Amino acid sequence: MRVLVLGSGGREHALAWGLARSDSVEAVLIGPGNPGTATVGANVAVDPTDGGAVVDLARREAIDLVVIGPEAPLVAGVADALRAAGIPAFGPGAAGARLEGSKAWMKEVLAAAGVPTAAHATFGAGDEAAALAYLESMPGFYVVKTDGLAAGKGVVVTESIDEARDAVRSYLSGDAFGDAGRTLVIEEGLTGPEVSLLVVCDGSLEGVALAPAQDFKRIGEGDTGPNTGGMGAYSPVPVATAVIVDEVMERAVAPTLVELARRGIEYRGVLYAGMMLTPTGPKMLEYNVRFGDPECEVVVPRVASDLGVHLHEAATGRLTAPITFTPDAAVTVVVAAEGYPVSPRTGDRIEGLDEAGAIEGVTVFHAGTRSEGDAVVTAGGRVLTVTGRGPSIADARARAYAAVDRLCWPGITFRSDIAATAAR
Ligand code: AMP
Ligand code: GLY
């Protein structure tokens, strides 16, 4: 099978890496890819959000399966364009991708499906006074989210009413996130450990859960500072027991797939359930419609069965081959550029890549990098995701950090506490 992976981040490097190791896969192309993906397949220039260009590329390269990495092409309907052209695509069409493209719509689906979630209300451009009044009714812990896509950065979680008010004003005015923020969701603050459950869906009313992962969203040590796309992750997650996973599948994922089907939406691809394990049970914070990044960089390396077979089955028919996982643990540490998530500095030469990748049990996935002559330079906020694997979370973590210590560029930034609690 010839597979095309769309995207250019750490998630896509991990997917391409996993597919390249699958017996069912003969060739991996990545559009547009990055210097890391070029080491496991062939990069091809394409705008992943341009459905026509992607269809042309897939035809020209005799592609048997297109795996769509990021949310933007999914929301733009690239999976629909591929299916209309008879090309198997792993990823939901635009109708299903709205779960991630609009938090207000996602909340509506959750309510219709009866899925436990935070109490919330949605406000639009003219509703500033009502939004501020709703904030006042919250018990001292405020969550304000953009309705539209904001690369994981459109969420403010704060105990400061002033900060929450500022978010409401800057979102609704369009100053902070343009149109993505002109509609916003205010919700009840929840507490508890977070778990990302990536569920592979094949268009039927039941999905198959991959091994749970936990992501670290805040920029700072000890979960402080602004939200990012994610600063690290690990899998398995001891608090996400099989009982909890079953409960989430039964009470959240299955009813959601049923509700989508009722609305005429057949869902093929990953349904990413972002859960908080609250004292009153698991509650859904958000759905995403793709593999999490950096969760993908710890989940895909743990897939023991043939990833290509699973993604192809989900795209074209029904999941039949059992999805199995290695018994080991994986920890990934995001190594970011100075200034991330606000205004990352780019263009710095990365030293130590080969040394880091040579450590046993370590894979360095490229996220925001580009080639410049013989060098690889920083080209985005999240630059690398360094995955360590080992028999325990502690071993995996030690390996990941040993590799991170080999890396160097001006302003290099990472959290030193990824998976620290779980490793104890
Ligand atoms: P989201 O993009 O909706 O997942 O939000 C990003 C992050 O903000 C989540 O991973 C949580 O860490 C945090 N968050 C979102 N909603 C809530 C909430 N209702 N209560 C507490 N934290 C939240
Ligand atoms: N790591 C969070 C996300 O992919 O949305």
Coordinates of C-alpha atoms and ligand atoms in Angstrom, one line a residue:
M1 CA 0.0 0.0 0.0
R2 CA 1.2 3.5 -0.8
V3 CA 0.2 6.0 1.9
L4 CA 0.2 9.8 1.8
V5 CA 0.3 11.6 5.2
L6 CA -0.9 15.2 5.2
G7 CA 0.8 17.7 7.5
S8 CA 4.2 18.8 8.7
G9 CA 4.4 18.5 12.5
G10 CA 5.5 16.0 15.2
R11 CA 2.3 14.1 14.9
E12 CA 2.8 13.6 11.2
H13 CA 6.4 12.5 11.7
A14 CA 5.2 9.9 14.2
L15 CA 2.4 8.7 11.9
A16 CA 4.8 8.5 8.9
W17 CA 7.3 6.7 11.2
G18 CA 4.7 4.2 12.3
L19 CA 3.4 3.6 8.8
A20 CA 6.9 3.1 7.4
R21 CA 7.3 0.3 9.9
S22 CA 4.0 -1.4 9.0
D23 CA 4.3 -4.6 6.9
S24 CA 1.2 -3.5 4.9
V25 CA 2.9 -0.2 3.8
E26 CA 5.2 -0.2 0.8
A27 CA 5.8 3.6 0.5
V28 CA 5.1 6.7 2.7
L29 CA 4.8 10.1 1.2
I30 CA 4.3 13.2 3.4
G31 CA 2.8 16.4 2.1
P32 CA 4.5 18.8 2.8
G33 CA 6.4 17.1 5.7
N34 CA 9.5 18.4 7.4
P35 CA 13.2 17.3 7.6
G36 CA 12.3 14.5 10.1
T37 CA 9.6 13.0 7.9
A38 CA 12.1 13.0 5.0
T39 CA 14.1 10.4 6.9
V40 CA 11.1 7.9 6.9
G41 CA 9.5 8.7 3.6
A42 CA 9.4 11.1 0.7
N43 CA 8.3 14.7 1.2
V44 CA 6.1 16.2 -1.5
A45 CA 5.2 19.9 -1.8
V46 CA 1.4 20.4 -1.4
D47 CA -0.9 22.6 0.5
P48 CA -2.7 20.1 2.7
T49 CA -5.8 22.2 2.9
D50 CA -6.3 22.4 -0.8
G51 CA -8.6 19.4 -1.6
G52 CA -8.1 19.7 -5.4
A53 CA -4.3 19.7 -5.1
V54 CA -4.4 16.8 -2.7
V55 CA -6.6 14.7 -5.0
D56 CA -4.3 15.4 -7.9
L57 CA -1.2 14.4 -5.9
A58 CA -2.9 11.2 -4.7
R59 CA -3.8 10.3 -8.2
R60 CA -0.4 11.1 -9.7
E61 CA 1.3 9.0 -7.0
A62 CA -1.2 6.1 -7.1
I63 CA -1.9 6.6 -3.4
D64 CA -4.0 3.8 -1.7
L65 CA -4.7 5.7 1.5
V66 CA -4.5 9.4 2.6
V67 CA -4.0 9.9 6.4
I68 CA -5.0 13.5 7.3
G69 CA -2.9 14.7 10.3
P70 CA -4.1 18.2 11.3
E71 CA -7.5 19.7 11.9
A72 CA -7.4 22.5 9.3
P73 CA -7.6 20.2 6.2
L74 CA -10.4 18.1 7.9
V75 CA -12.4 21.3 8.7
A76 CA -11.8 22.4 5.1
G77 CA -13.4 19.2 3.7
V78 CA -10.3 17.5 2.3
A79 CA -11.5 14.1 3.3
D80 CA -14.8 14.7 1.4
A81 CA -12.9 15.7 -1.7
L82 CA -10.8 12.6 -1.5
R83 CA -13.8 10.3 -0.9
A84 CA -15.7 12.0 -3.8
A85 CA -12.7 11.1 -6.0
G86 CA -12.8 7.5 -4.8
I87 CA -9.6 7.8 -2.8
P88 CA -9.6 6.2 0.7
A89 CA -9.1 8.9 3.4
F90 CA -8.5 8.5 7.1
G91 CA -10.2 11.4 8.8
P92 CA -13.8 12.7 9.1
G93 CA -15.4 14.9 6.5
A94 CA -16.1 18.6 7.1
A95 CA -19.5 17.8 8.8
G96 CA -17.8 15.6 11.5
A97 CA -14.8 17.9 11.8
R98 CA -17.1 20.6 13.0
L99 CA -16.8 18.9 16.4
E100 CA -13.4 20.5 16.6
G101 CA -14.1 23.5 14.3
S102 CA -16.8 24.9 16.5
K103 CA -16.8 24.4 20.3
A104 CA -20.4 25.7 20.4
W105 CA -21.6 23.0 18.0
M106 CA -19.6 20.4 19.9
K107 CA -21.4 21.4 23.1
E108 CA -24.7 21.1 21.3
V109 CA -23.9 17.6 20.2
L110 CA -22.7 16.6 23.7
A111 CA -25.9 17.9 25.2
A112 CA -28.0 16.0 22.6
A113 CA -26.1 12.8 23.2
G114 CA -26.3 13.2 27.0
V115 CA -22.5 13.2 27.5
P116 CA -21.3 14.6 30.8
T117 CA -19.5 17.9 30.3
A118 CA -19.0 21.2 32.1
A119 CA -21.9 23.6 32.5
H120 CA -21.6 26.3 29.8
A121 CA -23.1 29.0 27.7
T122 CA -22.3 30.4 24.2
F123 CA -22.0 34.1 23.4
G124 CA -21.7 36.0 20.1
A125 CA -20.4 39.4 19.0
G126 CA -23.2 41.5 20.4
D127 CA -23.4 39.6 23.7
E128 CA -20.6 41.2 25.7
A129 CA -22.7 42.4 28.6
A130 CA -24.5 39.0 28.9
A131 CA -21.2 37.1 28.7
L132 CA -19.7 39.3 31.5
A133 CA -22.8 38.7 33.6
Y134 CA -22.6 34.9 33.1
L135 CA -18.9 35.1 34.2
E136 CA -20.0 36.7 37.4
S137 CA -22.3 33.8 38.1
M138 CA -19.4 31.3 38.1
P139 CA -18.0 30.3 41.4
G140 CA -14.5 31.8 41.2
F141 CA -12.9 29.6 38.6
Y142 CA -13.3 30.8 35.0
V143 CA -12.9 29.1 31.6
V144 CA -13.3 31.1 28.4
K145 CA -12.8 29.4 25.0
T146 CA -12.9 30.6 21.4
D147 CA -15.6 28.9 19.4
G148 CA -13.2 28.4 16.4
L149 CA -9.8 26.9 15.8
A150 CA -6.9 28.6 17.7
A151 CA -4.2 25.9 17.7
G152 CA -4.8 25.0 21.3
K153 CA -4.2 28.5 22.5
G154 CA -7.8 29.9 22.6
V155 CA -8.6 28.7 26.1
V156 CA -8.1 30.8 29.2
V157 CA -8.5 29.0 32.6
T158 CA -8.1 31.4 35.4
E159 CA -9.1 32.3 39.0
S160 CA -8.8 36.0 38.1
I161 CA -12.1 37.6 37.1
D162 CA -10.2 40.4 35.5
E163 CA -8.3 38.1 33.3
A164 CA -11.5 36.3 32.3
R165 CA -13.2 39.6 31.5
D166 CA -10.2 40.7 29.4
A167 CA -10.4 37.4 27.5
V168 CA -14.2 37.9 26.8
R169 CA -13.6 41.4 25.5
S170 CA -10.6 40.6 23.4
Y171 CA -12.2 37.4 21.9
L172 CA -15.5 39.0 21.1
S173 CA -13.9 42.1 19.5
G174 CA -11.8 39.9 17.2
D175 CA -8.6 41.4 18.6
A176 CA -7.3 38.2 20.0
F177 CA -8.2 35.5 17.5
G178 CA -10.0 37.2 14.7
D179 CA -13.2 35.4 13.7
A180 CA -12.4 32.3 15.7
G181 CA -13.1 34.3 18.9
R182 CA -16.1 36.3 17.8
T183 CA -18.2 33.5 19.2
L184 CA -17.0 32.1 22.6
V185 CA -18.0 29.5 25.2
I186 CA -17.8 30.2 28.9
E187 CA -17.8 27.2 31.1
E188 CA -17.6 25.9 34.6
G189 CA -14.1 25.2 35.8
L190 CA -13.5 21.5 36.5
T191 CA -10.7 19.8 38.4
G192 CA -9.0 16.5 38.2
P193 CA -6.4 14.7 36.0
E194 CA -6.8 15.0 32.3
V195 CA -6.8 12.0 29.9
S196 CA -6.6 12.0 26.1
L197 CA -8.4 9.0 24.7
L198 CA -7.8 8.6 20.9
V199 CA -10.6 6.5 19.4
V200 CA -10.3 5.0 15.9
C201 CA -13.6 5.1 14.2
D202 CA -14.7 3.2 11.1
G203 CA -18.1 4.8 10.3
S204 CA -19.9 2.4 12.6
L205 CA -21.5 3.2 15.9
E206 CA -18.5 1.9 17.9
G207 CA -14.9 2.9 17.8
V208 CA -11.8 1.2 19.2
A209 CA -9.9 3.1 21.9
L210 CA -6.1 3.3 21.6
A211 CA -4.0 3.3 24.7
P212 CA -4.8 6.4 26.8
A213 CA -2.3 9.2 27.0
Q214 CA -1.9 12.3 29.2
D215 CA -0.8 15.7 27.7
F216 CA 0.7 18.7 29.5
K217 CA -1.0 21.8 28.1
R218 CA 0.5 24.6 30.1
I219 CA 3.8 26.2 29.1
G220 CA 5.3 26.3 32.6
E221 CA 6.6 23.8 35.2
G222 CA 3.9 22.6 37.6
D223 CA 1.1 23.4 35.1
T224 CA 1.5 27.1 35.2
G225 CA 1.3 29.9 32.5
P226 CA -0.7 30.0 29.3
N227 CA -2.0 27.0 27.4
T228 CA 0.0 25.6 24.5
G229 CA -0.6 22.9 21.9
G230 CA 1.0 20.6 24.4
M231 CA 4.4 20.4 26.1
G232 CA 4.8 16.7 26.6
A233 CA 2.8 13.4 27.0
Y234 CA 3.1 9.9 28.3
S235 CA 1.3 6.6 27.8
P236 CA 0.0 4.4 29.5
V237 CA -1.7 6.5 32.1
P238 CA -2.1 4.7 35.5
V239 CA -5.1 6.7 36.5
A240 CA -7.0 5.9 33.3
T241 CA -7.9 2.3 34.2
A242 CA -9.6 -0.1 31.9
V243 CA -12.8 0.6 33.9
I244 CA -12.6 4.3 33.2
V245 CA -11.8 3.7 29.5
D246 CA -14.9 1.5 29.2
E247 CA -17.0 4.1 30.9
V248 CA -15.8 6.8 28.6
M249 CA -16.5 4.6 25.5
E250 CA -19.9 3.7 26.8
R251 CA -21.1 7.0 28.2
A252 CA -19.4 9.4 25.9
V253 CA -18.0 8.1 22.7
A254 CA -20.8 5.6 21.7
P255 CA -23.6 8.2 22.3
T256 CA -21.7 10.8 20.4
L257 CA -21.3 8.5 17.4
V258 CA -25.0 7.7 17.6
E259 CA -25.9 11.4 17.7
L260 CA -23.6 12.1 14.7
A261 CA -25.2 9.3 12.8
R262 CA -28.7 10.7 13.6
R263 CA -27.5 13.9 12.0
G264 CA -26.4 11.9 8.9
I265 CA -22.6 12.0 9.7
E266 CA -20.6 8.9 9.1
Y267 CA -17.4 9.3 11.1
R268 CA -14.1 7.7 9.9
G269 CA -10.9 8.7 11.6
V270 CA -9.8 9.6 15.1
L271 CA -12.3 10.9 17.6
Y272 CA -10.0 12.4 20.3
A273 CA -11.9 12.6 23.6
G274 CA -10.3 15.1 25.9
M275 CA -11.6 14.1 29.3
M276 CA -11.2 15.3 32.9
L277 CA -11.5 12.7 35.6
T278 CA -13.4 14.8 38.1
P279 CA -14.5 13.8 41.6
T280 CA -18.0 13.2 40.1
G281 CA -16.8 11.0 37.2
P282 CA -15.2 11.6 33.8
K283 CA -16.4 14.7 31.9
M284 CA -15.7 15.7 28.3
L285 CA -13.7 18.9 28.0
E286 CA -13.4 18.7 24.2
Y287 CA -13.5 16.6 21.2
N288 CA -10.8 16.8 18.5
V289 CA -11.1 15.1 15.2
R290 CA -7.5 13.9 14.7
F291 CA -4.6 12.4 16.6
G292 CA -3.5 14.6 19.5
D293 CA -0.1 16.2 19.2
P294 CA 2.1 15.3 21.2
E295 CA -0.1 12.3 22.3
C296 CA 0.4 10.7 18.9
E297 CA 4.2 10.6 19.6
V298 CA 3.6 8.3 22.6
V299 CA 0.6 6.3 21.3
V300 CA 1.8 5.4 17.8
P301 CA 5.2 4.0 19.0
R302 CA 3.3 1.7 21.3
V303 CA 1.1 0.2 18.6
A304 CA 2.3 -3.4 18.2
S305 CA -0.1 -4.4 15.4
D306 CA 0.0 -3.1 11.8
L307 CA -0.9 0.6 11.9
G308 CA -1.4 0.7 8.1
V309 CA -4.0 -2.1 8.2
H310 CA -5.9 -0.3 11.0
L311 CA -6.0 3.1 9.3
H312 CA -7.0 1.5 5.9
E313 CA -9.7 -0.6 7.5
A314 CA -11.1 2.5 9.3
A315 CA -11.0 4.5 6.1
T316 CA -12.6 1.9 3.8
G317 CA -14.7 -0.6 5.7
R318 CA -14.8 -1.9 9.2
L319 CA -12.0 -2.4 11.8
T320 CA -11.5 -6.2 12.0
A321 CA -7.8 -6.7 12.9
P322 CA -7.2 -6.4 16.7
I323 CA -5.3 -3.3 17.7
T324 CA -2.6 -4.3 20.1
F325 CA -0.1 -2.3 22.2
T326 CA 3.4 -3.0 23.5
P327 CA 3.6 -3.5 27.3
D328 CA 6.2 -0.7 27.7
A329 CA 5.8 3.0 28.4
A330 CA 6.5 6.0 26.3
V331 CA 7.2 9.6 27.4
T332 CA 7.6 12.5 25.0
V333 CA 9.1 15.9 25.8
V334 CA 8.4 18.9 23.6
V335 CA 11.4 21.0 23.0
A336 CA 10.2 24.5 22.0
A337 CA 11.6 27.7 20.8
E338 CA 12.1 30.8 23.1
G339 CA 8.9 32.9 23.1
Y340 CA 6.5 29.9 22.5
P341 CA 3.4 30.1 22.6
V342 CA 3.2 33.8 21.9
S343 CA 5.9 34.7 19.4
P344 CA 8.5 31.9 19.0
R345 CA 12.0 32.8 17.8
T346 CA 12.9 30.8 14.7
G347 CA 15.9 30.3 12.4
D348 CA 18.4 28.9 15.0
R349 CA 20.6 26.0 14.1
I350 CA 19.8 22.8 16.1
E351 CA 22.8 21.0 17.6
G352 CA 22.9 17.5 18.9
L353 CA 20.1 15.9 16.8
D354 CA 22.2 12.8 15.9
E355 CA 23.5 12.4 19.5
A356 CA 20.0 12.6 20.9
G357 CA 18.5 10.1 18.4
A358 CA 21.4 7.7 19.0
I359 CA 20.3 7.0 22.6
E360 CA 18.7 3.6 23.0
G361 CA 14.9 3.7 23.1
V362 CA 14.7 7.3 21.8
T363 CA 13.1 8.7 18.7
V364 CA 13.3 12.4 17.9
F365 CA 10.3 13.5 16.0
H366 CA 10.5 16.8 14.2
A367 CA 7.7 19.4 14.7
G368 CA 8.8 22.9 13.7
T369 CA 12.1 22.4 11.8
R370 CA 13.4 23.1 8.3
S371 CA 16.6 22.3 6.4
E372 CA 19.1 25.1 5.7
G373 CA 22.0 23.7 3.7
D374 CA 23.4 20.8 5.8
A375 CA 21.8 22.2 9.0
V376 CA 18.4 21.8 10.5
V377 CA 17.1 25.0 12.0
T378 CA 14.1 25.9 14.2
A379 CA 11.0 26.9 12.2
G380 CA 8.1 26.9 14.7
G381 CA 7.1 27.1 18.3
R382 CA 7.2 23.4 19.1
V383 CA 10.5 22.4 17.4
L384 CA 11.0 18.7 18.4
T385 CA 9.2 16.1 20.4
V386 CA 11.6 13.6 21.9
T387 CA 10.1 10.2 22.8
G388 CA 11.7 7.8 25.1
R389 CA 10.5 4.2 25.6
G390 CA 11.3 1.8 28.4
P391 CA 9.9 -0.9 30.6
S392 CA 8.4 1.7 33.0
I393 CA 7.3 5.4 32.8
A394 CA 10.4 6.3 34.9
D395 CA 12.7 4.5 32.4
A396 CA 11.0 6.0 29.4
R397 CA 11.2 9.4 31.0
A398 CA 14.9 9.1 31.9
R399 CA 15.7 8.2 28.3
A400 CA 13.7 11.1 26.9
Y401 CA 15.4 13.6 29.1
A402 CA 18.8 12.2 28.5
A403 CA 18.2 12.9 24.8
V404 CA 16.8 16.4 25.4
D405 CA 20.0 17.2 27.3
R406 CA 22.0 16.5 24.1
L407 CA 20.0 19.2 22.2
C408 CA 21.1 22.8 22.0
W409 CA 20.1 26.1 20.3
P410 CA 19.7 29.6 21.6
G411 CA 16.7 30.0 23.8
I412 CA 15.8 26.2 23.9
T413 CA 12.8 25.7 26.1
F414 CA 11.2 22.6 27.7
R415 CA 9.4 21.5 30.8
S416 CA 11.5 19.4 33.2
D417 CA 8.4 17.8 34.9
I418 CA 6.7 15.9 32.1
A419 CA 5.4 12.6 33.5
A420 CA 7.3 13.3 36.8
T421 CA 4.3 12.4 39.0
A422 CA 3.3 9.3 37.0
A423 CA 7.0 8.1 37.2
R424 CA 7.0 8.0 41.0
Ligands
AMP1 P1 -9.7 22.5 25.3 O1 -9.1 23.1 24.1 O2 -11.2 22.8 25.4 O3 -9.4 21.1 25.6 O4 -9.0 23.3 26.6 C1 -7.6 23.3 26.7 C2 -7.2 23.0 28.1 O5 -7.8 23.9 29.0 C3 -7.7 21.6 28.6 O6 -6.8 20.6 28.2 C4 -7.7 21.9 30.1 O7 -6.4 21.8 30.6 C5 -8.2 23.3 30.2 N1 -9.7 23.3 30.4 C6 -10.6 23.3 29.4 N2 -11.8 23.4 29.8 C7 -11.7 23.3 31.2 C8 -12.6 23.3 32.3 N3 -14.0 23.4 32.0 N4 -12.2 23.3 33.5 C9 -10.8 23.3 33.8 N5 -9.9 23.3 32.8 C10 -10.3 23.3 31.5
GLY2 N1 -2.3 17.9 22.6 C1 -3.6 18.5 22.4 C2 -4.1 18.5 21.1 O1 -3.6 17.8 20.2 O2 -5.1 19.1 20.9

